[in-house]
PDB file of C-alpha atoms and ligand atoms in Angstrom:
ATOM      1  CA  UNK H   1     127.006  57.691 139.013  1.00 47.00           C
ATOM      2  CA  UNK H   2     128.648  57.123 142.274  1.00 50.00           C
ATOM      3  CA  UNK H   3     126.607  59.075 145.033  1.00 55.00           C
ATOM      4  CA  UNK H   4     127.756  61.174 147.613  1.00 61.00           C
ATOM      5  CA  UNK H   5     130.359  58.518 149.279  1.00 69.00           C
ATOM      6  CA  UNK H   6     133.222  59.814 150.758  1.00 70.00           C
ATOM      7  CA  UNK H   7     136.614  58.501 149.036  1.00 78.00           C
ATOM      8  CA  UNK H   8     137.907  55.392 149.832  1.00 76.00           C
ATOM      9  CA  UNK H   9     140.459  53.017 149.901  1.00 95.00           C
ATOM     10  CA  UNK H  10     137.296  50.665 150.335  1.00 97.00           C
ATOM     11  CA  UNK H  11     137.466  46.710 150.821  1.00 97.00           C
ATOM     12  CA  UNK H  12     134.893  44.472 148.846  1.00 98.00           C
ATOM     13  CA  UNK H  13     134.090  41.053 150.970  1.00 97.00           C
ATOM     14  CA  UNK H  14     132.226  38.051 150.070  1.00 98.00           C
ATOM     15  CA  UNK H  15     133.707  35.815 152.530  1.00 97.00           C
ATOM     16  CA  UNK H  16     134.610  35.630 156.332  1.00 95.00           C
ATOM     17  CA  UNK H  17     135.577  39.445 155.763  1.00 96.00           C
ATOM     18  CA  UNK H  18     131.474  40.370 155.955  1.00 97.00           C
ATOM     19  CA  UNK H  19     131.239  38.724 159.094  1.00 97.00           C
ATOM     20  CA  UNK H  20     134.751  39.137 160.636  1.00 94.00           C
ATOM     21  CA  UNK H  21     136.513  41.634 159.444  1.00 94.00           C
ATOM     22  CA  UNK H  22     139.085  42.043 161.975  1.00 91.00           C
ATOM     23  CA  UNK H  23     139.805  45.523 161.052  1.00 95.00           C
ATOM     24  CA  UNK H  24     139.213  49.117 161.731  1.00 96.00           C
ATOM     25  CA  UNK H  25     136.592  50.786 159.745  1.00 97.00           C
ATOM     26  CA  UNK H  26     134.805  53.972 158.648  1.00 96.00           C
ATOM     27  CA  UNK H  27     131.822  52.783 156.649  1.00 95.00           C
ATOM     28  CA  UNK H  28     130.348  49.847 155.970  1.00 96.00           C
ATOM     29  CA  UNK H  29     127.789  49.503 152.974  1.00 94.00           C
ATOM     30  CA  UNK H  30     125.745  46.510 151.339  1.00 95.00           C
ATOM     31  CA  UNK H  31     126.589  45.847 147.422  1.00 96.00           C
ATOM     32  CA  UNK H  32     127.471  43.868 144.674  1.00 96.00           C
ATOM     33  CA  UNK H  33     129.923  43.287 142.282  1.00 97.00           C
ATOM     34  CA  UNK H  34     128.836  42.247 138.659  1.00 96.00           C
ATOM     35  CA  UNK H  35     130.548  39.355 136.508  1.00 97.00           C
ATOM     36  CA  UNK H  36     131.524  36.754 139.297  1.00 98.00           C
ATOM     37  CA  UNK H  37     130.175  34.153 141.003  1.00 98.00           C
ATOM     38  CA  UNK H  38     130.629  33.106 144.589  1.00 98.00           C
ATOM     39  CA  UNK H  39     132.213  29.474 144.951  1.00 97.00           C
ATOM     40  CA  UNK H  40     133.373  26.626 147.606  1.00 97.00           C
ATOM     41  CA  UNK H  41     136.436  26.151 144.998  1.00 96.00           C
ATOM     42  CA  UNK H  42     139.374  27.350 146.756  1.00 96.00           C
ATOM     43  CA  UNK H  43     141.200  24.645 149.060  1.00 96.00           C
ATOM     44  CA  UNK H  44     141.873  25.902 152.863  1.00 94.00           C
ATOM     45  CA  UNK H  45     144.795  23.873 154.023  1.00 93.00           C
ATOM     46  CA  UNK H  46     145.615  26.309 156.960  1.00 88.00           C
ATOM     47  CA  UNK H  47     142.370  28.252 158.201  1.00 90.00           C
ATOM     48  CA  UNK H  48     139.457  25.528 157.581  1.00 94.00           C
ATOM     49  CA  UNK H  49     141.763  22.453 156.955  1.00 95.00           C
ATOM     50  CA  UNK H  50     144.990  20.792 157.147  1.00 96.00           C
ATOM     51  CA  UNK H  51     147.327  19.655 154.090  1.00 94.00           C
ATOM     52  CA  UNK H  52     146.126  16.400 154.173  1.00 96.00           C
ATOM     53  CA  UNK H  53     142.059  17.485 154.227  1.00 97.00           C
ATOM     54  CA  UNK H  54     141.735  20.966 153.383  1.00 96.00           C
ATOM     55  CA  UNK H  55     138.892  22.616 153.833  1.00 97.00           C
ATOM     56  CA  UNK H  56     136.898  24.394 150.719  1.00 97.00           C
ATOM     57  CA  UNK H  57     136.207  28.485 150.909  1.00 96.00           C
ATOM     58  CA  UNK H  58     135.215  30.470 148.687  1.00 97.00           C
ATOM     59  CA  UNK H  59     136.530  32.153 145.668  1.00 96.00           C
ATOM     60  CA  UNK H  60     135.233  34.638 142.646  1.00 97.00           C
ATOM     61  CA  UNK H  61     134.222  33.140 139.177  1.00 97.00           C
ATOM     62  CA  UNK H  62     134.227  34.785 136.431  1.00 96.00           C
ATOM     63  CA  UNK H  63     130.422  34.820 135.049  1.00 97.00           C
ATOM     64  CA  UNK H  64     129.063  37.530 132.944  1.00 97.00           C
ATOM     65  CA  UNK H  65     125.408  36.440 133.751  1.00 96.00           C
ATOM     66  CA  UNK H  66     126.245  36.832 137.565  1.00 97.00           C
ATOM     67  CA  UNK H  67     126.757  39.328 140.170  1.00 96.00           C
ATOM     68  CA  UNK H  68     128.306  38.464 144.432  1.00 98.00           C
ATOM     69  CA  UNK H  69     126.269  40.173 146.673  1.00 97.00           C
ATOM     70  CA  UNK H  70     129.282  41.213 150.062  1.00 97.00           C
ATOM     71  CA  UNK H  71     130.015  44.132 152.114  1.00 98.00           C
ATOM     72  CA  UNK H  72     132.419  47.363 151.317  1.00 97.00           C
ATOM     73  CA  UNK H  73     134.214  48.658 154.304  1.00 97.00           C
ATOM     74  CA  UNK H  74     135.521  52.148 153.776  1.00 97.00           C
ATOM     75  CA  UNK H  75     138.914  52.256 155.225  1.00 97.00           C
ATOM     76  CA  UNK H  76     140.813  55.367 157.146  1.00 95.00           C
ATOM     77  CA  UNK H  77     143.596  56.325 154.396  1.00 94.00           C
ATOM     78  CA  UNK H  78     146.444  56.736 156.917  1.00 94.00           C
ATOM     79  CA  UNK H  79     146.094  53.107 158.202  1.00 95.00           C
ATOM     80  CA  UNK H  80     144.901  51.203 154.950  1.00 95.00           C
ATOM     81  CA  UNK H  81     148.393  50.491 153.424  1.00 95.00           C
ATOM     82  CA  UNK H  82     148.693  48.175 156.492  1.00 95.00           C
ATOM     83  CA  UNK H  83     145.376  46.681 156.918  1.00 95.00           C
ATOM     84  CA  UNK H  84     145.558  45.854 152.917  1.00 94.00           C
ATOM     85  CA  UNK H  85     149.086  43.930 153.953  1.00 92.00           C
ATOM     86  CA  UNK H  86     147.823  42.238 156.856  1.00 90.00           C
ATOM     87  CA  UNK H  87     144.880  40.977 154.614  1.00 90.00           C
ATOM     88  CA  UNK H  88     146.995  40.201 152.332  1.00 87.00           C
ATOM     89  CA  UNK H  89     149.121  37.956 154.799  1.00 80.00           C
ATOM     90  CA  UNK H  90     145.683  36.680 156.015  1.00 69.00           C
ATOM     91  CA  UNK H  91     144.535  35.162 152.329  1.00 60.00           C
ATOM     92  CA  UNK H  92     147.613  34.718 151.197  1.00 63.00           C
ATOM     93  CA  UNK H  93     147.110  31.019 150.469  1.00 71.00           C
ATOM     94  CA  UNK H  94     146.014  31.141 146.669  1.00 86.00           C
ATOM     95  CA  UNK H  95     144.768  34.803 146.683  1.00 90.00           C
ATOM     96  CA  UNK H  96     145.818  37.992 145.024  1.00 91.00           C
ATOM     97  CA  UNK H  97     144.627  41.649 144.981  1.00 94.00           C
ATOM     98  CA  UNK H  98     141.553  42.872 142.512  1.00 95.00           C
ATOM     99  CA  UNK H  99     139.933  46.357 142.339  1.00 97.00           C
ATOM    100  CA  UNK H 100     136.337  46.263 141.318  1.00 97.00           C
ATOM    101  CA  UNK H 101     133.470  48.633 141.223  1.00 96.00           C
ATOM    102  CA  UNK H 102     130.440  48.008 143.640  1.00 96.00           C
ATOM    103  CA  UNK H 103     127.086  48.575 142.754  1.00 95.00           C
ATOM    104  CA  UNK H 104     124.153  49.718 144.961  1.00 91.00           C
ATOM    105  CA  UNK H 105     121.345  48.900 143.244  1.00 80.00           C
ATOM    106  CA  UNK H 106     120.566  48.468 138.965  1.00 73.00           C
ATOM    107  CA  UNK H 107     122.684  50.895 137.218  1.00 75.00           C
ATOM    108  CA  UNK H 108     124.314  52.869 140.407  1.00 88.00           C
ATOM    109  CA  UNK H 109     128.110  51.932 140.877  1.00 91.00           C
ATOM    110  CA  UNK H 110     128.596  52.930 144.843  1.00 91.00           C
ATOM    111  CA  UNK H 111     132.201  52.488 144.743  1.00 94.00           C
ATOM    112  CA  UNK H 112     134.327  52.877 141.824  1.00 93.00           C
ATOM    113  CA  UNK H 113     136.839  50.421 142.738  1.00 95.00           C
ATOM    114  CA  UNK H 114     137.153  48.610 145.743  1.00 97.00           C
ATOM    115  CA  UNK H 115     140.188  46.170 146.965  1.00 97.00           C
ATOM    116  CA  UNK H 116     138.759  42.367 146.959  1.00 97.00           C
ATOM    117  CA  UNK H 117     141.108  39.062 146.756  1.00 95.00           C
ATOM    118  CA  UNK H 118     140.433  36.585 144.741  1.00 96.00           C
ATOM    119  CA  UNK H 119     142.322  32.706 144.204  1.00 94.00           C
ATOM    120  CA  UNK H 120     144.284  33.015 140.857  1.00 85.00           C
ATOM    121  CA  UNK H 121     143.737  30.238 138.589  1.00 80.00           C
ATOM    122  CA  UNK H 122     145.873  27.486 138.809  1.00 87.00           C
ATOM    123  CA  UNK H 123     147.319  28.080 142.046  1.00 93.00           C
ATOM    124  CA  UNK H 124     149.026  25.516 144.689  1.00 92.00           C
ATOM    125  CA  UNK H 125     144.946  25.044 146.093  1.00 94.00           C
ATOM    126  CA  UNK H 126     142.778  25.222 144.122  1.00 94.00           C
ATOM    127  CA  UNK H 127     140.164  22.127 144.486  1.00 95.00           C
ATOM    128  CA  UNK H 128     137.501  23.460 141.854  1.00 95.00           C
ATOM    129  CA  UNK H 129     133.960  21.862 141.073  1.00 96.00           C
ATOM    130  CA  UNK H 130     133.138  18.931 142.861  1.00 96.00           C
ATOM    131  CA  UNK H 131     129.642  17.388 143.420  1.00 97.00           C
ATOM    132  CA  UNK H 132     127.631  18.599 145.505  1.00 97.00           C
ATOM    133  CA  UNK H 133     127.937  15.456 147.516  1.00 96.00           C
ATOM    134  CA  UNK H 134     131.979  15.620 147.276  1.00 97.00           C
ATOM    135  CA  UNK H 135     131.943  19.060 148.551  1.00 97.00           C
ATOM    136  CA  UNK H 136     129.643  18.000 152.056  1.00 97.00           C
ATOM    137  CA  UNK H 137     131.915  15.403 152.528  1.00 97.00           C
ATOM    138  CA  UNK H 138     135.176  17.561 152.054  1.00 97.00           C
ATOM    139  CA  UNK H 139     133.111  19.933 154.594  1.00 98.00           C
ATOM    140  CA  UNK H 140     132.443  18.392 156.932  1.00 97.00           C
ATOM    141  CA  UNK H 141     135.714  16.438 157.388  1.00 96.00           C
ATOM    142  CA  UNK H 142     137.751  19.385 157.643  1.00 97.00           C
ATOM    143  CA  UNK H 143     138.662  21.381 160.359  1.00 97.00           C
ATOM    144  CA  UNK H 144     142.188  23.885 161.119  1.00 95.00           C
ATOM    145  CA  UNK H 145     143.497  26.377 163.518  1.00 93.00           C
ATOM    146  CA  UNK H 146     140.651  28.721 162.442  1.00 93.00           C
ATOM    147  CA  UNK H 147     138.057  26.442 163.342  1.00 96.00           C
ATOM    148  CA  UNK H 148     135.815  23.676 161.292  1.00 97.00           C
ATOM    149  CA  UNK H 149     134.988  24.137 157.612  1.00 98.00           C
ATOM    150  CA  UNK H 150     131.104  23.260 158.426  1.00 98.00           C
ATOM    151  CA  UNK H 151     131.041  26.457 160.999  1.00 98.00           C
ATOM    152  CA  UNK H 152     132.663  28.659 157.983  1.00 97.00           C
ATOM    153  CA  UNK H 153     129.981  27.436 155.272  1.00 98.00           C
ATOM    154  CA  UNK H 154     126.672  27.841 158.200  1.00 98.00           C
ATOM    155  CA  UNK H 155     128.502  31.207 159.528  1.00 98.00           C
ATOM    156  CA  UNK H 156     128.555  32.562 155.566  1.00 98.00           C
ATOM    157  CA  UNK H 157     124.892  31.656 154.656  1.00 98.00           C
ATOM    158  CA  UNK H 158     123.691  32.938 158.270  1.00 98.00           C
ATOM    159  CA  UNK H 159     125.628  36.162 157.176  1.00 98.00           C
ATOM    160  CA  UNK H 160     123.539  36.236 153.976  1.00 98.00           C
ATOM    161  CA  UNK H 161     120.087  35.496 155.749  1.00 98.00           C
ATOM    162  CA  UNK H 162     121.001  38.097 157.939  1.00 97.00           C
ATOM    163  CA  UNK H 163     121.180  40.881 155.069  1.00 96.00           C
ATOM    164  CA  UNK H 164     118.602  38.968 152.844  1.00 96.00           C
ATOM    165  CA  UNK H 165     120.947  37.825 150.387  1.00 95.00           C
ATOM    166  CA  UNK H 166     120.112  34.819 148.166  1.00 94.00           C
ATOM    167  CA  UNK H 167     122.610  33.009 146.653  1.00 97.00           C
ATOM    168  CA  UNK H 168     121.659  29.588 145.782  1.00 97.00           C
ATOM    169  CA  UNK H 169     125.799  28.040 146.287  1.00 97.00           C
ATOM    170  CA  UNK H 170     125.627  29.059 149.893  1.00 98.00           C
ATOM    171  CA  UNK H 171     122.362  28.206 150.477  1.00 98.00           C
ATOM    172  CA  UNK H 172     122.237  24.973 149.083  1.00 98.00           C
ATOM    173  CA  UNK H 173     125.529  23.842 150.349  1.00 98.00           C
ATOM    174  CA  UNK H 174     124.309  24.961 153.930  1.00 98.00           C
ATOM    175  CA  UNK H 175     121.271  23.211 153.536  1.00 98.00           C
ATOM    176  CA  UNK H 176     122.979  19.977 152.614  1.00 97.00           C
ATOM    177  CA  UNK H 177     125.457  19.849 155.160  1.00 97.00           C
ATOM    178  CA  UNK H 178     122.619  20.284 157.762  1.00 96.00           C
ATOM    179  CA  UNK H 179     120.871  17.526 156.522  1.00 96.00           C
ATOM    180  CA  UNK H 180     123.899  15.731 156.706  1.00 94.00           C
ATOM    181  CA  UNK H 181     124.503  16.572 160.558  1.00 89.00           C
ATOM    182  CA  UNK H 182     121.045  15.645 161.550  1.00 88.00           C
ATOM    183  CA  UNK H 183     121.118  12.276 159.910  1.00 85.00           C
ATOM    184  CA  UNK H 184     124.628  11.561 161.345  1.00 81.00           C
ATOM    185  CA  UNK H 185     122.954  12.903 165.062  1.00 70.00           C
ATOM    186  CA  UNK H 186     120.260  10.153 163.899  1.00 65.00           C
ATOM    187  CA  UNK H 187     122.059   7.459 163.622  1.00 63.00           C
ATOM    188  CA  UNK H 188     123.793   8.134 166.969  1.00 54.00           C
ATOM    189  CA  UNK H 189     120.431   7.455 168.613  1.00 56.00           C
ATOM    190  CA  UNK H 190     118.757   9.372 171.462  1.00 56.00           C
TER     191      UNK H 190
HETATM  192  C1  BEZ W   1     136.302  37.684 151.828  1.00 79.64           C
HETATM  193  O1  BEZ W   1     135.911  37.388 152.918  1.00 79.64           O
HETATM  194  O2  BEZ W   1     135.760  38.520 151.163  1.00 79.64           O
HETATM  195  C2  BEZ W   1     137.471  37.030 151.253  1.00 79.64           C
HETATM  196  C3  BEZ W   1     137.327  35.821 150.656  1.00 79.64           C
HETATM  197  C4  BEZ W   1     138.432  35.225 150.132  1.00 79.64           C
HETATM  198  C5  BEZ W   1     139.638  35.824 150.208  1.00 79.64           C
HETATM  199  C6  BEZ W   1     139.741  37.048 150.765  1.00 79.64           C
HETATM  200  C7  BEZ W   1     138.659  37.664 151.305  1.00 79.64           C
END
């Protein structure tokens, strides 16, 4: 079943695109997308880092026992050929095109197939798993022209507070690199 929504083209976003899309829009709906996890594995050597300390962002896994909670963004037809390229120029480190249906709740698909990008295996930056201690570290050490990678990671989970999403990556990650901020502010002294 897919409702009464209008047509699309529609845009699925899990990242910085829920929060900042940068783009004109019709609609804008809550959903998920089932069989992929949400993960800090893709390396950011332009927005979040540099080459030498890239930053980590996140990327879809493939997980049949998952589902990514993001936001669909119904697009005006005559202008979505270009606002697909310019996103495409905007994640193009890593990332490629995939159209995947959004759910709205159990069993009802909201969106038959929406545009989403995901970082294809293998490619140039991919940093994959880490410990949760590496990944802090990496965090909060990186920083590029579209600001510091610790902003990105507390700017996502705020996002997903904000529409009562849980997803224990974000959250924990979020959580640690907090911690890690206020014992670092400690140690500074008053
Ligand atoms: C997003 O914000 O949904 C997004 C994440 C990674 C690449 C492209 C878009």
């Amino acid at each position: 079943m897919t409702g009464e929504l209008p047509a699309g083209p529609w845009i699925f976003g899990y990242g910085s695109l829920m929060w900042r899309p940068d783009f004109p829009f019709r609609e804008r709906r809550v959903g998920y997308i089932r069989g992929w996890k949400r993960r800090f594995h893709q390396g950011s050597p332009d927005h979040r880092g540099t080459p030498a300390a890239p930053g980590r962002v996140v990327t879809l896994l493939e997980d049949t026992e998952s589902i990514t909670w993001g936001v669909a963004f119904r697009l005006a037809p005559e202008i979505a050929t270009g606002i697909l390229e310019t996103l495409d120029q905007r994640e193009q480190a890593g990332y490629a095109r995939l159209s995947l249906p959004v759910w709205a709740a159990e069993e009802q698909c909201l969106i038959p197939a929406a545009t989403t990008w995901v970082a294809t295996p293998g490619n140039d930056d991919h940093l994959g798993d880490a410990t949760l201690h590496q990944m802090v570290r990496q965090i909060r050490d990186a920083s590029g022209p579209s600001g510091s990678n610790e902003e990105y990671v507390l700017a996502l989970d705020q996002c997903l507070a904000a529409m009562d999403i849980v997803d224990d990556h974000v959250r924990t990650l979020a959580r640690e690199i907090r911690r890690a901020s206020e014992n670092s502010a400690d140690e500074l002294g008053p």
